[in-house]
mmCIF file of N, CA and C in Angstrom:
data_model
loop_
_atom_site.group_PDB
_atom_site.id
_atom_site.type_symbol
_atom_site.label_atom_id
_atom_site.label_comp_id
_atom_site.label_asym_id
_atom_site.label_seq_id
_atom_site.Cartn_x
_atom_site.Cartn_y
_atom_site.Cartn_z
ATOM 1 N N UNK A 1 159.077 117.918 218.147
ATOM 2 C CA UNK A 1 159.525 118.690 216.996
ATOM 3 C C UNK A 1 158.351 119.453 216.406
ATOM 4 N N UNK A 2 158.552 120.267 215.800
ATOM 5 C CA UNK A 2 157.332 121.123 215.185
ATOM 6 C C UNK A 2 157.082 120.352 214.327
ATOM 7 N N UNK A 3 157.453 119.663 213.310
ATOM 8 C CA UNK A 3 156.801 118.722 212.743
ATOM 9 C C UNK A 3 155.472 117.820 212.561
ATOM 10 N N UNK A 4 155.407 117.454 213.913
ATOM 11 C CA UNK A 4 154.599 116.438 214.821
ATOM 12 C C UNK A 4 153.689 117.200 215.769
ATOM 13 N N UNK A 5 153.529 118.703 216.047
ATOM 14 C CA UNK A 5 152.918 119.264 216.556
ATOM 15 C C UNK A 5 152.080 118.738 217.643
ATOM 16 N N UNK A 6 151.119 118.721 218.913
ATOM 17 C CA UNK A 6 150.474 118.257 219.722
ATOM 18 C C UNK A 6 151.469 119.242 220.701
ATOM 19 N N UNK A 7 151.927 120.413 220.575
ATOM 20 C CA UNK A 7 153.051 120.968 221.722
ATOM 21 C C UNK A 7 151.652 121.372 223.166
ATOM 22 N N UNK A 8 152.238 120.977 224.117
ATOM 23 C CA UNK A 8 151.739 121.629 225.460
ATOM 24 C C UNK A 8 152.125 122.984 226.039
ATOM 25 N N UNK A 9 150.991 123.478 226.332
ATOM 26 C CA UNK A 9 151.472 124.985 226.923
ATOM 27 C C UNK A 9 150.959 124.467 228.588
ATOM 28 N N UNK A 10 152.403 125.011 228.951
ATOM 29 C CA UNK A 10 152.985 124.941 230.265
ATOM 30 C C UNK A 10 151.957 125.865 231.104
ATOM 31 N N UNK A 11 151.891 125.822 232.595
ATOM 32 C CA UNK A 11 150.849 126.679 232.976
ATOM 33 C C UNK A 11 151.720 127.449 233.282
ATOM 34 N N UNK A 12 150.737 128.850 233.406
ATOM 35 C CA UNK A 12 151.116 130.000 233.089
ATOM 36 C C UNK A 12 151.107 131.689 234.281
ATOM 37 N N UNK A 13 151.390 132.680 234.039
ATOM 38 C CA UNK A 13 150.925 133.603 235.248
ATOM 39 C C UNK A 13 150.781 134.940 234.259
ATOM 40 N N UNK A 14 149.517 135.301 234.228
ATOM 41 C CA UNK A 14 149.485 136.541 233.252
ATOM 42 C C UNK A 14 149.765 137.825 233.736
ATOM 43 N N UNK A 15 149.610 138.617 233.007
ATOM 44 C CA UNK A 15 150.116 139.554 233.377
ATOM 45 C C UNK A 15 148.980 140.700 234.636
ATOM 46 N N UNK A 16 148.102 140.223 235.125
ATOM 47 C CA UNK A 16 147.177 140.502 236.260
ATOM 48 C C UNK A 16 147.858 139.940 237.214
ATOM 49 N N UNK A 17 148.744 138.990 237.064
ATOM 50 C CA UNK A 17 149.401 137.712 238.354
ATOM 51 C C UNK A 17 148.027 136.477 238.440
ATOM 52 N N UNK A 18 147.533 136.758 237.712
ATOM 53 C CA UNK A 18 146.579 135.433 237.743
ATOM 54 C C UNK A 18 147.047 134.070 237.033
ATOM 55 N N UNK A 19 146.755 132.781 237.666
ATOM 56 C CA UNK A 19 147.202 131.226 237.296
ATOM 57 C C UNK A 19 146.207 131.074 236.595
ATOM 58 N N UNK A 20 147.104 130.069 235.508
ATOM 59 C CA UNK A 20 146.297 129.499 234.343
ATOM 60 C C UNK A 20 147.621 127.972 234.423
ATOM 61 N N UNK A 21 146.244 126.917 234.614
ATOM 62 C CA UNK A 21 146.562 125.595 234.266
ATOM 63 C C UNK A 21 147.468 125.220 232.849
ATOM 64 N N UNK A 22 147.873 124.322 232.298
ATOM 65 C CA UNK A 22 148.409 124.185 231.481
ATOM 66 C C UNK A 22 147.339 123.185 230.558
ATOM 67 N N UNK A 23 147.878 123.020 229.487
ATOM 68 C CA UNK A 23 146.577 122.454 228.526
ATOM 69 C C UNK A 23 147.603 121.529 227.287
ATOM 70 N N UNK A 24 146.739 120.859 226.936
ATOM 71 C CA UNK A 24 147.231 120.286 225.432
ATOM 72 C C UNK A 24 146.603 121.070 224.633
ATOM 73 N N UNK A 25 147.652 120.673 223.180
ATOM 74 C CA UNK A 25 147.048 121.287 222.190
ATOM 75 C C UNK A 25 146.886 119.512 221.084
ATOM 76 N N UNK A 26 146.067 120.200 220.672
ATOM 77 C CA UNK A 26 145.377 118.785 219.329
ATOM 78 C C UNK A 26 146.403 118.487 218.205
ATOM 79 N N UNK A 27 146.177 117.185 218.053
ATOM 80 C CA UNK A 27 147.571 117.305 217.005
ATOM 81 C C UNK A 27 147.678 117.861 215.935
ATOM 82 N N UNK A 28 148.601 118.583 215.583
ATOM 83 C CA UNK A 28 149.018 119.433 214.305
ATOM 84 C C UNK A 28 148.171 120.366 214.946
ATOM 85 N N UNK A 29 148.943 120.943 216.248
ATOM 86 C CA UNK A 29 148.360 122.531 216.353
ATOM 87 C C UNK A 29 149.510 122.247 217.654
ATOM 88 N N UNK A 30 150.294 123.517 217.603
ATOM 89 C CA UNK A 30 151.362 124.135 218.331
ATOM 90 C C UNK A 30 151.114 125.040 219.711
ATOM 91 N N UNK A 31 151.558 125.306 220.347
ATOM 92 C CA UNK A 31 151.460 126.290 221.419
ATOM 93 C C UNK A 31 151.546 127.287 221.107
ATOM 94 N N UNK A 32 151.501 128.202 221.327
ATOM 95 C CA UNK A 32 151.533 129.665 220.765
ATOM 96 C C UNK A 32 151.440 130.594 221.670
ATOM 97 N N UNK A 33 151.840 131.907 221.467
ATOM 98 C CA UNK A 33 151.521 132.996 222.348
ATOM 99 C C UNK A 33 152.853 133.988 223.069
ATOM 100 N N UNK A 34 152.294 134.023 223.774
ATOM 101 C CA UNK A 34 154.030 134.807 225.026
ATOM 102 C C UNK A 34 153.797 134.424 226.028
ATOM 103 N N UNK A 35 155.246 135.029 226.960
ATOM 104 C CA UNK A 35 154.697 134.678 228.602
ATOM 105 C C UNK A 35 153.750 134.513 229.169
ATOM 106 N N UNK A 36 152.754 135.620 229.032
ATOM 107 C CA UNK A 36 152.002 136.218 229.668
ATOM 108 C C UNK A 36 150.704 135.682 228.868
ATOM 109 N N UNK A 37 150.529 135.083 227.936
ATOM 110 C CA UNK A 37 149.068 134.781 227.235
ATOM 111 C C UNK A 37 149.248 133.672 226.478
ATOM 112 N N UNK A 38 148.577 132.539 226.583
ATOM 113 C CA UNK A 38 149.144 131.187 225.808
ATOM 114 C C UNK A 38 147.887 130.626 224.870
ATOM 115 N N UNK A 39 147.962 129.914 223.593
ATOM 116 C CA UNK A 39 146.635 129.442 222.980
ATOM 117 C C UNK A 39 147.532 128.242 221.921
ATOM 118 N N UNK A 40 146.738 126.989 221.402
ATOM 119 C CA UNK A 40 146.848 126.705 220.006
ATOM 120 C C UNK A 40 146.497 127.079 218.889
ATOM 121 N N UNK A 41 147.764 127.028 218.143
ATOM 122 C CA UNK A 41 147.527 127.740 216.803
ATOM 123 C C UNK A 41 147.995 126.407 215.851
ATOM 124 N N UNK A 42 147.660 126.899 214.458
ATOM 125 C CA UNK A 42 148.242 126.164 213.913
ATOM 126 C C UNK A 42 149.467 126.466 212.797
ATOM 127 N N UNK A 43 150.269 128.010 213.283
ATOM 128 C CA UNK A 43 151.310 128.389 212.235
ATOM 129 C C UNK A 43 152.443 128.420 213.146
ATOM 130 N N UNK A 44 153.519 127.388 213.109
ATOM 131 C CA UNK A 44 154.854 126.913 213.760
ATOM 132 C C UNK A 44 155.350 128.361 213.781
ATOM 133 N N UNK A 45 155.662 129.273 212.874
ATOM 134 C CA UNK A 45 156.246 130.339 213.037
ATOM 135 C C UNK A 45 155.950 131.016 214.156
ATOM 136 N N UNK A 46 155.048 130.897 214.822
ATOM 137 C CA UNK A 46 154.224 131.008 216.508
ATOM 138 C C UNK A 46 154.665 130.208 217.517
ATOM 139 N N UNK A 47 155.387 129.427 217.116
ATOM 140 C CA UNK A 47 155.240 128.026 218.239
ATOM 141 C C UNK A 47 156.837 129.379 219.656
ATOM 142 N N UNK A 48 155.632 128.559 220.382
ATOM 143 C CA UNK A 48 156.355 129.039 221.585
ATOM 144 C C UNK A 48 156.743 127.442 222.752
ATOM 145 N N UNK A 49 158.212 127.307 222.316
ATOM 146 C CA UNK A 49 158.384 125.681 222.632
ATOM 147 C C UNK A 49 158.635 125.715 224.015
ATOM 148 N N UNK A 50 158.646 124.444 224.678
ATOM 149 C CA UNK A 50 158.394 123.947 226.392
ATOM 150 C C UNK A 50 159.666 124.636 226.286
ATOM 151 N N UNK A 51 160.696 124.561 225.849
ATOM 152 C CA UNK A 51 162.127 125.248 227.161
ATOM 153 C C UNK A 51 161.933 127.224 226.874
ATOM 154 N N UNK A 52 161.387 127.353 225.616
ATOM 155 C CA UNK A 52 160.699 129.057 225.950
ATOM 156 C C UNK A 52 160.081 129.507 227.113
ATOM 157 N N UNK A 53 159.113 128.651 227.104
ATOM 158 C CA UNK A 53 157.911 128.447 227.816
ATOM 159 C C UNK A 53 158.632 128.465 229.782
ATOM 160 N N UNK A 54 159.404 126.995 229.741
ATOM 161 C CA UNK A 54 160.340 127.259 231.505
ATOM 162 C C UNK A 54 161.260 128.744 231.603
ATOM 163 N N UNK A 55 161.582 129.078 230.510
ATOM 164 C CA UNK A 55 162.456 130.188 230.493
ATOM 165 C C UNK A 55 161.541 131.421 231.171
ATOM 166 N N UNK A 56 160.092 131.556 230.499
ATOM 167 C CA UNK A 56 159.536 132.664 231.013
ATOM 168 C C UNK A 56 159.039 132.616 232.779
ATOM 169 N N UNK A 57 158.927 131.135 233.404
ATOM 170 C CA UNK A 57 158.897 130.407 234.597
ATOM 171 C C UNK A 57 159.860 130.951 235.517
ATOM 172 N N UNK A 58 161.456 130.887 234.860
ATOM 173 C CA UNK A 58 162.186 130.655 235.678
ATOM 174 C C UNK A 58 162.819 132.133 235.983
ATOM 175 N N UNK A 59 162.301 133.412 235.058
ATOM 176 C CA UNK A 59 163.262 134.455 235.237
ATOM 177 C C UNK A 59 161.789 135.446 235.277
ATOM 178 N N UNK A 60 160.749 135.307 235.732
ATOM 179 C CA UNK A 60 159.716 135.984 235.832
ATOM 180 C C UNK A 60 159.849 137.584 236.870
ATOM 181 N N UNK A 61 159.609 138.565 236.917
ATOM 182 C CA UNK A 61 159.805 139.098 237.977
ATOM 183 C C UNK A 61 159.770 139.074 239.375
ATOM 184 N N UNK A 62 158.811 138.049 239.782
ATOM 185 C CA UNK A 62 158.608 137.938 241.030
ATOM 186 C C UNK A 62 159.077 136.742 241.620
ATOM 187 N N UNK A 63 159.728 135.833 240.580
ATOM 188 C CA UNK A 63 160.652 134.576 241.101
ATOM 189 C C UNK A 63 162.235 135.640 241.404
ATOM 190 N N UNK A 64 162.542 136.510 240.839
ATOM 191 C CA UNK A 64 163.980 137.074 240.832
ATOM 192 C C UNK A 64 163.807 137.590 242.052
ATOM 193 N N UNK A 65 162.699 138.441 242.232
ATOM 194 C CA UNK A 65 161.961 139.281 243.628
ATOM 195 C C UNK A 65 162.218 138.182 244.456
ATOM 196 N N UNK A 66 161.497 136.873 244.893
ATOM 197 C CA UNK A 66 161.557 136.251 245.905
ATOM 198 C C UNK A 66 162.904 135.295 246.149
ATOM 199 N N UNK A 67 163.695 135.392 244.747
ATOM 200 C CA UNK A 67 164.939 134.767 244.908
ATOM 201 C C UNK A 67 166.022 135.677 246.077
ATOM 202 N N UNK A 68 165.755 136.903 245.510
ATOM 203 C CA UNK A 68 166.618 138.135 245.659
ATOM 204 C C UNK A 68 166.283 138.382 247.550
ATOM 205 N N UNK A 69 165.490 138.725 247.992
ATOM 206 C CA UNK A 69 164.319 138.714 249.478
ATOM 207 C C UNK A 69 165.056 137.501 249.952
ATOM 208 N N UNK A 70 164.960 136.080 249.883
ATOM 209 C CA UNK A 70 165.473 135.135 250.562
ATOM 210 C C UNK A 70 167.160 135.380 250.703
ATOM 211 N N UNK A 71 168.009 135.788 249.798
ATOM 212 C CA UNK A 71 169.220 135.797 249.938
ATOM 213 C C UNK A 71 169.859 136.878 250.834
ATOM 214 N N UNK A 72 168.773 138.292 250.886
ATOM 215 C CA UNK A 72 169.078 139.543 251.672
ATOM 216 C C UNK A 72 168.624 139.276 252.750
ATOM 217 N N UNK A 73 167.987 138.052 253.013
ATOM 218 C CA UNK A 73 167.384 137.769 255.001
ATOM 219 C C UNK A 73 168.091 137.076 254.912
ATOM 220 N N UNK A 74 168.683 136.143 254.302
ATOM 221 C CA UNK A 74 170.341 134.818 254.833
ATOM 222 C C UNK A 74 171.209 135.868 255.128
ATOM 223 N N UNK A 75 171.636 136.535 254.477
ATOM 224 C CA UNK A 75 172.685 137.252 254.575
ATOM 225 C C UNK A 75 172.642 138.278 256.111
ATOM 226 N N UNK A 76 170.901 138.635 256.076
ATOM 227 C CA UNK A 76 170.776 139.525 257.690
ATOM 228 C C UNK A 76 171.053 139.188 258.882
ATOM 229 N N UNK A 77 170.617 137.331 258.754
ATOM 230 C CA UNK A 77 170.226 136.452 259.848
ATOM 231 C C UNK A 77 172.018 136.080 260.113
ATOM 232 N N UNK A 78 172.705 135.721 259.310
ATOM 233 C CA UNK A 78 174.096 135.386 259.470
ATOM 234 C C UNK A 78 175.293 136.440 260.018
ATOM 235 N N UNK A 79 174.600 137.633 259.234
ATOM 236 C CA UNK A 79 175.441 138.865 259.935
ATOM 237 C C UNK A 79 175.257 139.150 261.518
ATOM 238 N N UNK A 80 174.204 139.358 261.834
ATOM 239 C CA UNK A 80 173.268 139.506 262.823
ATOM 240 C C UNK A 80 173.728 138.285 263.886
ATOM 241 N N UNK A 81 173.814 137.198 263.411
ATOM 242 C CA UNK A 81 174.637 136.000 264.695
ATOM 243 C C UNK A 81 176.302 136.373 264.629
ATOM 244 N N UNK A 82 176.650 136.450 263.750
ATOM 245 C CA UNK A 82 177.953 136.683 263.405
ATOM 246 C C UNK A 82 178.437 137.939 264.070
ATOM 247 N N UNK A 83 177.867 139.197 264.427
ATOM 248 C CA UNK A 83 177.938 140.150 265.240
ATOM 249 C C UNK A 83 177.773 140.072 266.728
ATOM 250 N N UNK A 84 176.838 139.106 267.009
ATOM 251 C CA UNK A 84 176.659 138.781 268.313
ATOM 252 C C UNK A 84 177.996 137.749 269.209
ATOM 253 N N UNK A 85 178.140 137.635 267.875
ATOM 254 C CA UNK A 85 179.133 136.399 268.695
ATOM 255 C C UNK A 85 180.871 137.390 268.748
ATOM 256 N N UNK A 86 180.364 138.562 268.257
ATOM 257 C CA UNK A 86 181.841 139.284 268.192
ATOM 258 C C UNK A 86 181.940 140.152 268.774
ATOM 259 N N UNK A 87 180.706 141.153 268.891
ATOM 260 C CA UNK A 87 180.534 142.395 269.648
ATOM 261 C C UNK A 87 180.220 142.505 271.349
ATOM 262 N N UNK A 88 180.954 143.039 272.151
ATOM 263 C CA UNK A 88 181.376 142.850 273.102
ATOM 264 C C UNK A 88 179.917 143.380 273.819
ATOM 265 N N UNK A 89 179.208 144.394 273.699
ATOM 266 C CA UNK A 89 177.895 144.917 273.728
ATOM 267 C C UNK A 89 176.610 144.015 273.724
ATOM 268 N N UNK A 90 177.270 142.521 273.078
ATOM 269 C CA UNK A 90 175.918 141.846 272.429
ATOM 270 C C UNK A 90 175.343 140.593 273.543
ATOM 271 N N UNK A 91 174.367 140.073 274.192
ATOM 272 C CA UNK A 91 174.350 139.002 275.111
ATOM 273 C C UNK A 91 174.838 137.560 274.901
ATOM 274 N N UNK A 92 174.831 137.249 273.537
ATOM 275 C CA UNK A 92 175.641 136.181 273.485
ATOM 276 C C UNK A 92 177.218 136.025 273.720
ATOM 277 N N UNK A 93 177.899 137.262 272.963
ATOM 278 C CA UNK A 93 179.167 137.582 273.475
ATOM 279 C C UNK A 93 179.642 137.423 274.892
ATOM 280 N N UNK A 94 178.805 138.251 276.001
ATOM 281 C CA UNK A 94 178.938 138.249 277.223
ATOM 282 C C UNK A 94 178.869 136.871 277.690
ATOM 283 N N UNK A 95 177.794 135.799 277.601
ATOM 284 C CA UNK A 95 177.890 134.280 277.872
ATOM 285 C C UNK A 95 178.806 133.568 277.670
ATOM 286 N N UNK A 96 179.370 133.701 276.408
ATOM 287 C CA UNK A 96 180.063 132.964 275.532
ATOM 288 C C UNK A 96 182.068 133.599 276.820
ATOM 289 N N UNK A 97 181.815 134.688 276.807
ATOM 290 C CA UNK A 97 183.091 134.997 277.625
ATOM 291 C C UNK A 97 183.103 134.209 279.048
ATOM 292 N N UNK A 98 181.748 134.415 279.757
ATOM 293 C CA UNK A 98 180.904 134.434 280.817
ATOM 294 C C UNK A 98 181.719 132.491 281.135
ATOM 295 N N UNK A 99 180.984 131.981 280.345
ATOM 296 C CA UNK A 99 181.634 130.545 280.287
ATOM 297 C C UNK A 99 182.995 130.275 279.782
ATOM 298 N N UNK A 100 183.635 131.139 279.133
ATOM 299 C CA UNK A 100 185.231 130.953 278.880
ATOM 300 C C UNK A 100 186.081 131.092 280.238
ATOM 301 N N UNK A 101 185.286 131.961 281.266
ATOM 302 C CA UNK A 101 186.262 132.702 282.102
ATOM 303 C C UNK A 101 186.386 131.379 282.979
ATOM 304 N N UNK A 102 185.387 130.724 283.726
ATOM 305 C CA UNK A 102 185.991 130.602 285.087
ATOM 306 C C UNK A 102 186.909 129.037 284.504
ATOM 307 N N UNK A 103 186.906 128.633 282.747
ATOM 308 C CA UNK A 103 187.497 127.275 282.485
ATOM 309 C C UNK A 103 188.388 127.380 282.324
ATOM 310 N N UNK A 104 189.396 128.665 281.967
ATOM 311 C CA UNK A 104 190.580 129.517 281.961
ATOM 312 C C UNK A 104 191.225 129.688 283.120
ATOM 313 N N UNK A 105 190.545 129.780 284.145
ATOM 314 C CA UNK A 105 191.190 130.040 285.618
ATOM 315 C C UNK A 105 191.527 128.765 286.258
#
C-alpha cells in the first residue's frame, strides 16, 4: 500500500532498449518514474505501482513486435504444409497419392 512505502521498481528497458536491473526502494520512499525511467521518491502522488510497472512489461513495443512475428510464421508454416498436402503440383501431395494408389487397387 502506499502507506507503508518500501515499493520495488521492477527491472526495466529504456528508451535506448537498454536493461536496467530492478532495485528496492528504502522505506517510506515509493517507486517512481515511467516506463522508460524508474527512481525513489518520496511523494506517493508519483508512485508508479508493481501492476503499472508489469503493464509497461507486458504491452511494450517490441513484446507486441515479437508476439505479432511468431503468430505470422505459425500461420506461414501451417499454410505452407496445409498447401502441400492439397496442391497437386506439391511433392508431398504426389507421395501421399503415390502411396494411396497401389492400396486402392
Amino acid at each position: 500500500s502506499p502507506a507503508a512505502g518500501g515499493e520495488d521498481c521492477l527491472w526495466y528497458v529504456d528508451r535506448n532498449g537498454s536493461w536496467h536491473p530492478g532495485f528496492d526502494c528504502d522505506f517510506f520512499t515509493f517507486c517512481c518514474g515511467t516506463c522508460h525511467q524508474r527512481y525513489c521518491c518520496r511523494d506517493p502522488l508519483r508512485l508508479l505501482t508493481e501492476r503499472q510497472q508489469r503493464h509497461c512489461l507486458a504491452f511494450s513495443p517490441k513484446t507486441i513486435a515479437g508476439i505479432a512475428s511468431a503468430v505470422v510464421l505459425f500461420i506461414a508454416i501451417v499454410t505452407t504444409i496445409v498447401c502441400c498436402f492439397m496442391c497437386s503440383c506439391c511433392y508431398l501431395y504426389q507421395r501421399r497419392q503415390h502411396l494411396r494408389t497401389p492400396l486402392q487397387g
